[in-house]
Tab-separated table of C-alpha atoms in Angstrom:
chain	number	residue	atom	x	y	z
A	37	UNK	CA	2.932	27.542	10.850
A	38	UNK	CA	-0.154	25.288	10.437
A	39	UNK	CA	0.425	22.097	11.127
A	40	UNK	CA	-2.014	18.682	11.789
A	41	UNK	CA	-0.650	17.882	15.180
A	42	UNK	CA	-1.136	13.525	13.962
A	43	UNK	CA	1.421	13.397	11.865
A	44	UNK	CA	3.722	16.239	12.987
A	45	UNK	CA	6.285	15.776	16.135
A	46	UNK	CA	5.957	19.036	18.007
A	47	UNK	CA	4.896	19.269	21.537
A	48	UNK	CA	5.707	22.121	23.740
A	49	UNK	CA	8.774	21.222	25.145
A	50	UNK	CA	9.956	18.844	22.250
A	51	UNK	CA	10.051	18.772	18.710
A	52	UNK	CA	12.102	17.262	15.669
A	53	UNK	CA	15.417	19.149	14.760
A	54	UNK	CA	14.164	19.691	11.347
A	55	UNK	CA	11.174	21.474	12.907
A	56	UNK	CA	13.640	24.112	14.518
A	57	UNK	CA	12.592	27.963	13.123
A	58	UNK	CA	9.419	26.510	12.147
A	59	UNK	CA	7.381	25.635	15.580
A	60	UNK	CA	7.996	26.530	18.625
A	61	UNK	CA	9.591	24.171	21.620
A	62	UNK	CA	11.732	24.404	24.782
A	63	UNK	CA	14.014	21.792	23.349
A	64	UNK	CA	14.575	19.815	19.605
A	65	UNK	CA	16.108	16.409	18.946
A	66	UNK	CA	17.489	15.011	15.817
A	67	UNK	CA	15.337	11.897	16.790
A	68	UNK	CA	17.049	7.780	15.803
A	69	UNK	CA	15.423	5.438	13.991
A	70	UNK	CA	14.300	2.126	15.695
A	71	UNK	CA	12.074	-1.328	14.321
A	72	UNK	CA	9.217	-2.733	15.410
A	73	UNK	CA	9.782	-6.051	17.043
A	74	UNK	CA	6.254	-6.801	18.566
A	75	UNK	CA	3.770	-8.313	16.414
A	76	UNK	CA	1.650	-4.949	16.576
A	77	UNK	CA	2.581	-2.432	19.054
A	78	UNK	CA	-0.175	0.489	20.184
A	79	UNK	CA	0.688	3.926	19.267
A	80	UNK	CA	-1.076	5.998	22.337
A	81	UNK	CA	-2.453	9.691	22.779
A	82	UNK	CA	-0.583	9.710	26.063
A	83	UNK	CA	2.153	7.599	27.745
A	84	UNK	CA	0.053	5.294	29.443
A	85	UNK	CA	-1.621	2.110	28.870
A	86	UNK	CA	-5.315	3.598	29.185
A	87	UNK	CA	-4.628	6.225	26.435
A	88	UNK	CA	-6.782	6.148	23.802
A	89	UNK	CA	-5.290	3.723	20.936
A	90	UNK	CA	-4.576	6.106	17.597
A	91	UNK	CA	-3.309	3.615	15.386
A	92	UNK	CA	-0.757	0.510	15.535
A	93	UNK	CA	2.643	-0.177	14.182
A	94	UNK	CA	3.280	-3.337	13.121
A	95	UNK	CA	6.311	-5.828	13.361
A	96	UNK	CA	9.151	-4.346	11.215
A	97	UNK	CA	8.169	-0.699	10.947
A	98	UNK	CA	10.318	1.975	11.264
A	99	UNK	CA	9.979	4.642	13.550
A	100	UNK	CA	11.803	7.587	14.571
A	101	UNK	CA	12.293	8.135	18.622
A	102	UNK	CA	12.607	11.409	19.316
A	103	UNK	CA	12.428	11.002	23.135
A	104	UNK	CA	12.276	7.964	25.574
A	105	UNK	CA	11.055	8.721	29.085
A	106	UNK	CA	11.369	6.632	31.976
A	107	UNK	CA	8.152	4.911	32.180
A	108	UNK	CA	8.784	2.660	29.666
A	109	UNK	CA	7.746	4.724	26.857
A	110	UNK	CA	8.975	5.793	23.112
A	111	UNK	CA	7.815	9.348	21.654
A	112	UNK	CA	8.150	9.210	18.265
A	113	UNK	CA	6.744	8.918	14.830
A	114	UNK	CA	5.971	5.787	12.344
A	115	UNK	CA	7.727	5.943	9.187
A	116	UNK	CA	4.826	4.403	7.199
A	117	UNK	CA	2.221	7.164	7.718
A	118	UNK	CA	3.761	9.785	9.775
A	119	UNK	CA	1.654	9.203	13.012
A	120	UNK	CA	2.947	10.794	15.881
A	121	UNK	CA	3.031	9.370	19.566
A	122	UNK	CA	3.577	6.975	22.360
A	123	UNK	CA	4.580	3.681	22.043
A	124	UNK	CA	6.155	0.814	24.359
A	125	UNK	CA	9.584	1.121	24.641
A	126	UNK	CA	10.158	-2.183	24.937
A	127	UNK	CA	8.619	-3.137	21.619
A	128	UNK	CA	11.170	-1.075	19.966
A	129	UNK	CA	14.795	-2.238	19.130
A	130	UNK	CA	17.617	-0.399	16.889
A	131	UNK	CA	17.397	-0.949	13.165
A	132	UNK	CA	17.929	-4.692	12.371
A	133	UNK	CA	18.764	-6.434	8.400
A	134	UNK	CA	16.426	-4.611	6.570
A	135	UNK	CA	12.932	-6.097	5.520
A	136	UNK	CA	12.743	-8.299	2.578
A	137	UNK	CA	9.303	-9.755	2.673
A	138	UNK	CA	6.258	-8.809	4.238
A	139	UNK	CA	3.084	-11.271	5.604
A	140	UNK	CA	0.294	-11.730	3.375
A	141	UNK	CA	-1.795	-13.953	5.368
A	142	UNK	CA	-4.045	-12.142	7.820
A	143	UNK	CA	-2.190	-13.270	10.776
A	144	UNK	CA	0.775	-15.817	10.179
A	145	UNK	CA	2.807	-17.958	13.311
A	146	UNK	CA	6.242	-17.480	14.064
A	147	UNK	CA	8.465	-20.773	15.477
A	148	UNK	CA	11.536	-20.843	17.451
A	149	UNK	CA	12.159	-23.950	15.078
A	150	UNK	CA	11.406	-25.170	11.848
A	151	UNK	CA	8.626	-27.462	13.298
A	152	UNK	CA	4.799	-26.538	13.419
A	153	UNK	CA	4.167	-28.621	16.951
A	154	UNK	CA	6.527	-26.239	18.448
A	155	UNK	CA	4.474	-22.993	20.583
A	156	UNK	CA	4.484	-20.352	18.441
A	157	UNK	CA	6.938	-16.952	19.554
A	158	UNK	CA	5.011	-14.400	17.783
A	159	UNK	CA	1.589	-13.950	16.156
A	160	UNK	CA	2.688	-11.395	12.818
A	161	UNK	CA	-0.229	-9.568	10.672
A	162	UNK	CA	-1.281	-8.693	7.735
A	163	UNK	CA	1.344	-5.913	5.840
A	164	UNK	CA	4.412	-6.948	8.734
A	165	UNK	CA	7.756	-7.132	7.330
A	166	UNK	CA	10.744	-9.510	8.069
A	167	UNK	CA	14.054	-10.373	6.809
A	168	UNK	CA	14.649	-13.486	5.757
A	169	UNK	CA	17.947	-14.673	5.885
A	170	UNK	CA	17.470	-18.432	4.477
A	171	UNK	CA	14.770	-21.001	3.620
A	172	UNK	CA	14.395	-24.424	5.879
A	173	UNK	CA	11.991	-26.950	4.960
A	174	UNK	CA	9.316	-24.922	3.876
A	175	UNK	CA	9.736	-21.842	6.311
A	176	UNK	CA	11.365	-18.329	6.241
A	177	UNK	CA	14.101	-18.154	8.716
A	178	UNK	CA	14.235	-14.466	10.341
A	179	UNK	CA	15.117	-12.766	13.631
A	180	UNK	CA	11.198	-13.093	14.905
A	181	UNK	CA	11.307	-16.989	14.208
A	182	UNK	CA	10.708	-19.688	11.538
A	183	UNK	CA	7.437	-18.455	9.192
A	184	UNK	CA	5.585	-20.558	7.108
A	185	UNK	CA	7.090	-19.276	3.638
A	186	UNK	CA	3.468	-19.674	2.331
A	187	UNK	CA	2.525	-16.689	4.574
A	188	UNK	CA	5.403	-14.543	2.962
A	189	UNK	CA	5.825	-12.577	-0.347
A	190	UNK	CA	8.947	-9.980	-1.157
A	191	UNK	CA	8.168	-6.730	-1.030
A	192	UNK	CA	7.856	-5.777	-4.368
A	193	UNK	CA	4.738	-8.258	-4.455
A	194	UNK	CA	1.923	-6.378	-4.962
A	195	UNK	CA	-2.563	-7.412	-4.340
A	196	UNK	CA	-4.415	-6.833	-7.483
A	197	UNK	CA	-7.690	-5.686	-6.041
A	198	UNK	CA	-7.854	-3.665	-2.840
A	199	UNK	CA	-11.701	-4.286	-2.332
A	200	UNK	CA	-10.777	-8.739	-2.071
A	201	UNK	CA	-8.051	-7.758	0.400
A	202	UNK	CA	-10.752	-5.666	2.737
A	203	UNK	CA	-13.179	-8.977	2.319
A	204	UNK	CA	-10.767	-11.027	4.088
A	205	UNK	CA	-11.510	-8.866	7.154
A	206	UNK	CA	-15.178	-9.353	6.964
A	207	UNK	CA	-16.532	-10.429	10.577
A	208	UNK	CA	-12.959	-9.107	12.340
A	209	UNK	CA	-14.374	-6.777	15.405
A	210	UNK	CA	-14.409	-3.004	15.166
A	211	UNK	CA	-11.513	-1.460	17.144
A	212	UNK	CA	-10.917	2.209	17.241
A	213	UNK	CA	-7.360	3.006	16.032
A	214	UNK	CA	-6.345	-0.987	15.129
A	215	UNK	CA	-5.261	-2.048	11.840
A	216	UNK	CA	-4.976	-6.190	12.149
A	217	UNK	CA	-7.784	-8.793	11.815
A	218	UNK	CA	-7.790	-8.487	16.058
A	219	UNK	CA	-9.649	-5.495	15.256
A	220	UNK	CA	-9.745	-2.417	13.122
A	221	UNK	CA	-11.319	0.871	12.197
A	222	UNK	CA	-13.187	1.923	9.091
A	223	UNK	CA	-9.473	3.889	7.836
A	224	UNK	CA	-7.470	1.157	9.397
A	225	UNK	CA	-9.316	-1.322	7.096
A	226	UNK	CA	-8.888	1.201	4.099
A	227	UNK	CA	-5.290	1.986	5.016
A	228	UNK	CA	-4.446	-1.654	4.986
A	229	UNK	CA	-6.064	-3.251	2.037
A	230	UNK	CA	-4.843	-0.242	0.061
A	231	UNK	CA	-1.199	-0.382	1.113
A	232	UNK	CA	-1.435	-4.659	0.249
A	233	UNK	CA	-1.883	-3.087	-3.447
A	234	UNK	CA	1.274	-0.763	-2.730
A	235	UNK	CA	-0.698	2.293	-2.868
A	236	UNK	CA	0.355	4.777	-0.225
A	237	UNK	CA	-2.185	5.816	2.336
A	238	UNK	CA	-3.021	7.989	4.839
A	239	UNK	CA	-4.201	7.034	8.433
A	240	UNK	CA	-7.475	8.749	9.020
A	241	UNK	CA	-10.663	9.061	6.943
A	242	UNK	CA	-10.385	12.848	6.564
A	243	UNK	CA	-6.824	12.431	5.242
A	244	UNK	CA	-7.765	9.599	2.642
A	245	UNK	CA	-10.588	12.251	1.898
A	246	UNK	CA	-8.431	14.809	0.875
A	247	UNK	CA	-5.594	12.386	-0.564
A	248	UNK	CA	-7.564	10.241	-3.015
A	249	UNK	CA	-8.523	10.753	-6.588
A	250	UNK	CA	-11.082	12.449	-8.509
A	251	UNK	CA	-14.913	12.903	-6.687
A	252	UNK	CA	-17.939	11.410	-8.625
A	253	UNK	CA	-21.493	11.468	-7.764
A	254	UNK	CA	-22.524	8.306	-5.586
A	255	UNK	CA	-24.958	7.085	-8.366
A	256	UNK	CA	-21.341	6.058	-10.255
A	257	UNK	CA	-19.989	4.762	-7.906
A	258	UNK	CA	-18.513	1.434	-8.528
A	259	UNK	CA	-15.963	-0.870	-6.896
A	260	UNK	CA	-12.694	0.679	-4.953
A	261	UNK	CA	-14.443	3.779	-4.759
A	262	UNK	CA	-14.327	5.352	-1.293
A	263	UNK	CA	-17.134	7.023	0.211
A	264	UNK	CA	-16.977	9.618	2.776
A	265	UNK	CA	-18.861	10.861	5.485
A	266	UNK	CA	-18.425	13.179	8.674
A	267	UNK	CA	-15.619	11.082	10.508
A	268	UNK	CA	-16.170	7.822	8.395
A	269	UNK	CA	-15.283	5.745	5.010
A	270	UNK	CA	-16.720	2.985	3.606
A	271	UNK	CA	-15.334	0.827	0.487
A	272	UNK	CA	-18.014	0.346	-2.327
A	273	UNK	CA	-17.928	-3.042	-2.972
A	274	UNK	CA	-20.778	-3.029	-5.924
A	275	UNK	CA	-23.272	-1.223	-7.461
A	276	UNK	CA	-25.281	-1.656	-4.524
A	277	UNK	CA	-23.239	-2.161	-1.054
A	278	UNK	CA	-20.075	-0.945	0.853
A	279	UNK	CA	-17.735	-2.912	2.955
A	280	UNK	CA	-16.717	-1.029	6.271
A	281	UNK	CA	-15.535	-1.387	9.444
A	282	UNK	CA	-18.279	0.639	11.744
A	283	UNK	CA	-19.366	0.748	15.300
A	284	UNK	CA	-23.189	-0.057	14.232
A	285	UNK	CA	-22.447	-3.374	13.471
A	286	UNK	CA	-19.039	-3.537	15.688
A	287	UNK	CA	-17.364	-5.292	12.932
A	288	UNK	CA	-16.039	-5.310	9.212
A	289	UNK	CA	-19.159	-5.715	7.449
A	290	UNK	CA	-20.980	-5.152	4.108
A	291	UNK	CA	-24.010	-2.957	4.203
A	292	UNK	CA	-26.490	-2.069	1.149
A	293	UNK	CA	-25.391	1.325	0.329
A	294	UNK	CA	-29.062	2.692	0.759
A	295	UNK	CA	-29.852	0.994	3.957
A	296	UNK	CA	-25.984	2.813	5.215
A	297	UNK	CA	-26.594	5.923	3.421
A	298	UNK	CA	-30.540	6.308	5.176
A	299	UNK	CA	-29.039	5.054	8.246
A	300	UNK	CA	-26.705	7.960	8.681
A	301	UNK	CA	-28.909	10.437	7.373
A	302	UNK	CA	-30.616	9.430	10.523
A	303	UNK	CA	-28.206	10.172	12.324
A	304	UNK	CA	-27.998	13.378	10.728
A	305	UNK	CA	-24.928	13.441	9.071
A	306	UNK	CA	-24.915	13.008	4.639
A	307	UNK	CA	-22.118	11.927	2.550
A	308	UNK	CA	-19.353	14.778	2.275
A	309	UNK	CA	-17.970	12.900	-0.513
A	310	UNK	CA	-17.280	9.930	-3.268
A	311	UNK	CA	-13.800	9.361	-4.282
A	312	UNK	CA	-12.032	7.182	-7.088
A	313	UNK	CA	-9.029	5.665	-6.077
């Protein structure tokens, strides 16, 4: 069986039940479903703090734990995307009320009262989701705190325009594997503004390349379209620049599609491919 080892939950001496006759493993476990309860919680390579960061799960998502060990550390995969791997046990809790609304600010404060002057208990991002269980003078009462209900929308609320939603990052650092505006990657930033629209998305960039839509030459190319290149994706913004987040500039930026595209081929790489969302 071929498998892409990201998003599947096999190692060799564990792997999900429904896996069994398919892979190969000393042992398989049914796996239980647990919620984020951090603000954003690292997903890891390895069980260890130094491990390279793959993505982030944020406050709310679901993930099924397939194994905790005894370092403090969950083994499991994110319902969201499928991403497999390590996270902090301790930011993990069994399935609470289920999510009702989800933050639409880039970051938004969480109170342990209904007051602004009080210190904030949690910092949520962009795309987290909560359950609010009653409104109190102007905030969202939940299990993480009191939230500005300004910061809120129910889930069915869907962004118009994926492109305005990746301009609110502009400036936010680059971070390899993050998806908030404390940093993010170039498919992080994609990822993100695309699922504020409620368009389903894959992690990486050669995932989105071989997810999304129908190719067209780059001298189409118009806003929303993604462009690809070896290990990279940048979100036209107009006729003549992208918005990405890239470890040239070390932030979400927007770059004149002919300075990126004679930039790279510096580099000696070339666009593998334009896609319309």
């Amino acid at each position: 069986m071929n498998f892409d080892p990201r998003i599947t939950p096999v190692r060799p001496d564990l792997a999900a039940k429904r896996l069994e006759g398919k892979v190969t493993a000393a042992r398989f476990a049914e796996g239980e479903e647990h919620e984020v309860i951090d603000a954003q919680a690292p997903l890891r390579e390895r069980p260890s703090p130094d491990a390279p960061l793959m993505t982030e799960a944020l406050l709310g998502e679901r993930v099924t734990v397939y194994e905790f060990d005894q370092e403090g550390w969950a083994w499991g995969q994110l319902a969201g995307d499928g991403y497999v791997g390590w996270l902090p046990a301790n930011a993990l809790m069994p399935p609470r009320d289920a999510p009702t609304h989800k933050v639409v600010a880039l970051r938004t404060l969480a109170f342990p009262g209904p007051s602004i002057k009080l210190p904030p208990v949690a910092m949520p991002p962009l795309g987290s989701r909560v359950a609010m269980s009653r409104e109190q003078d102007r905030f969202a009462v939940s299990a993480v705190g009191f939230i500005p209900l300004g910061h809120l929308a129910p889930l069915a609320q869907r962004e118009k325009d994926f492109v305005a939603v990746a301009e609110r990052f502009l400036g936010v650092p680059y971070l390899w594997g993050g998806k908030t505006n404390l940093g993010l990657d170039c498919s992080g930033l994609v990822q993100v503004a695309l699922g504020a629209c409620g368009i389903p998305c894959p992690r990486d960039s050669d995932m989105q390349q071989n997810a999304f839509g129908t190719t067209i030459d780059i001298a189409q190319a118009r806003r929303g379209d993604l462009v690809f290149w070896k290990g990279h994706v940048a979100i036209v913004r107009d006729g003549a620049n992208v918005i990405h987040a890239n470890a040239h500039h070390m932030a979400v930026a927007v770059e004149p599609i002919a300075t990126a595209l004679a930039r790279i081929t510096a580099a000696g790489s070339h666009v593998t491919s334009v896609k319309r969302v």
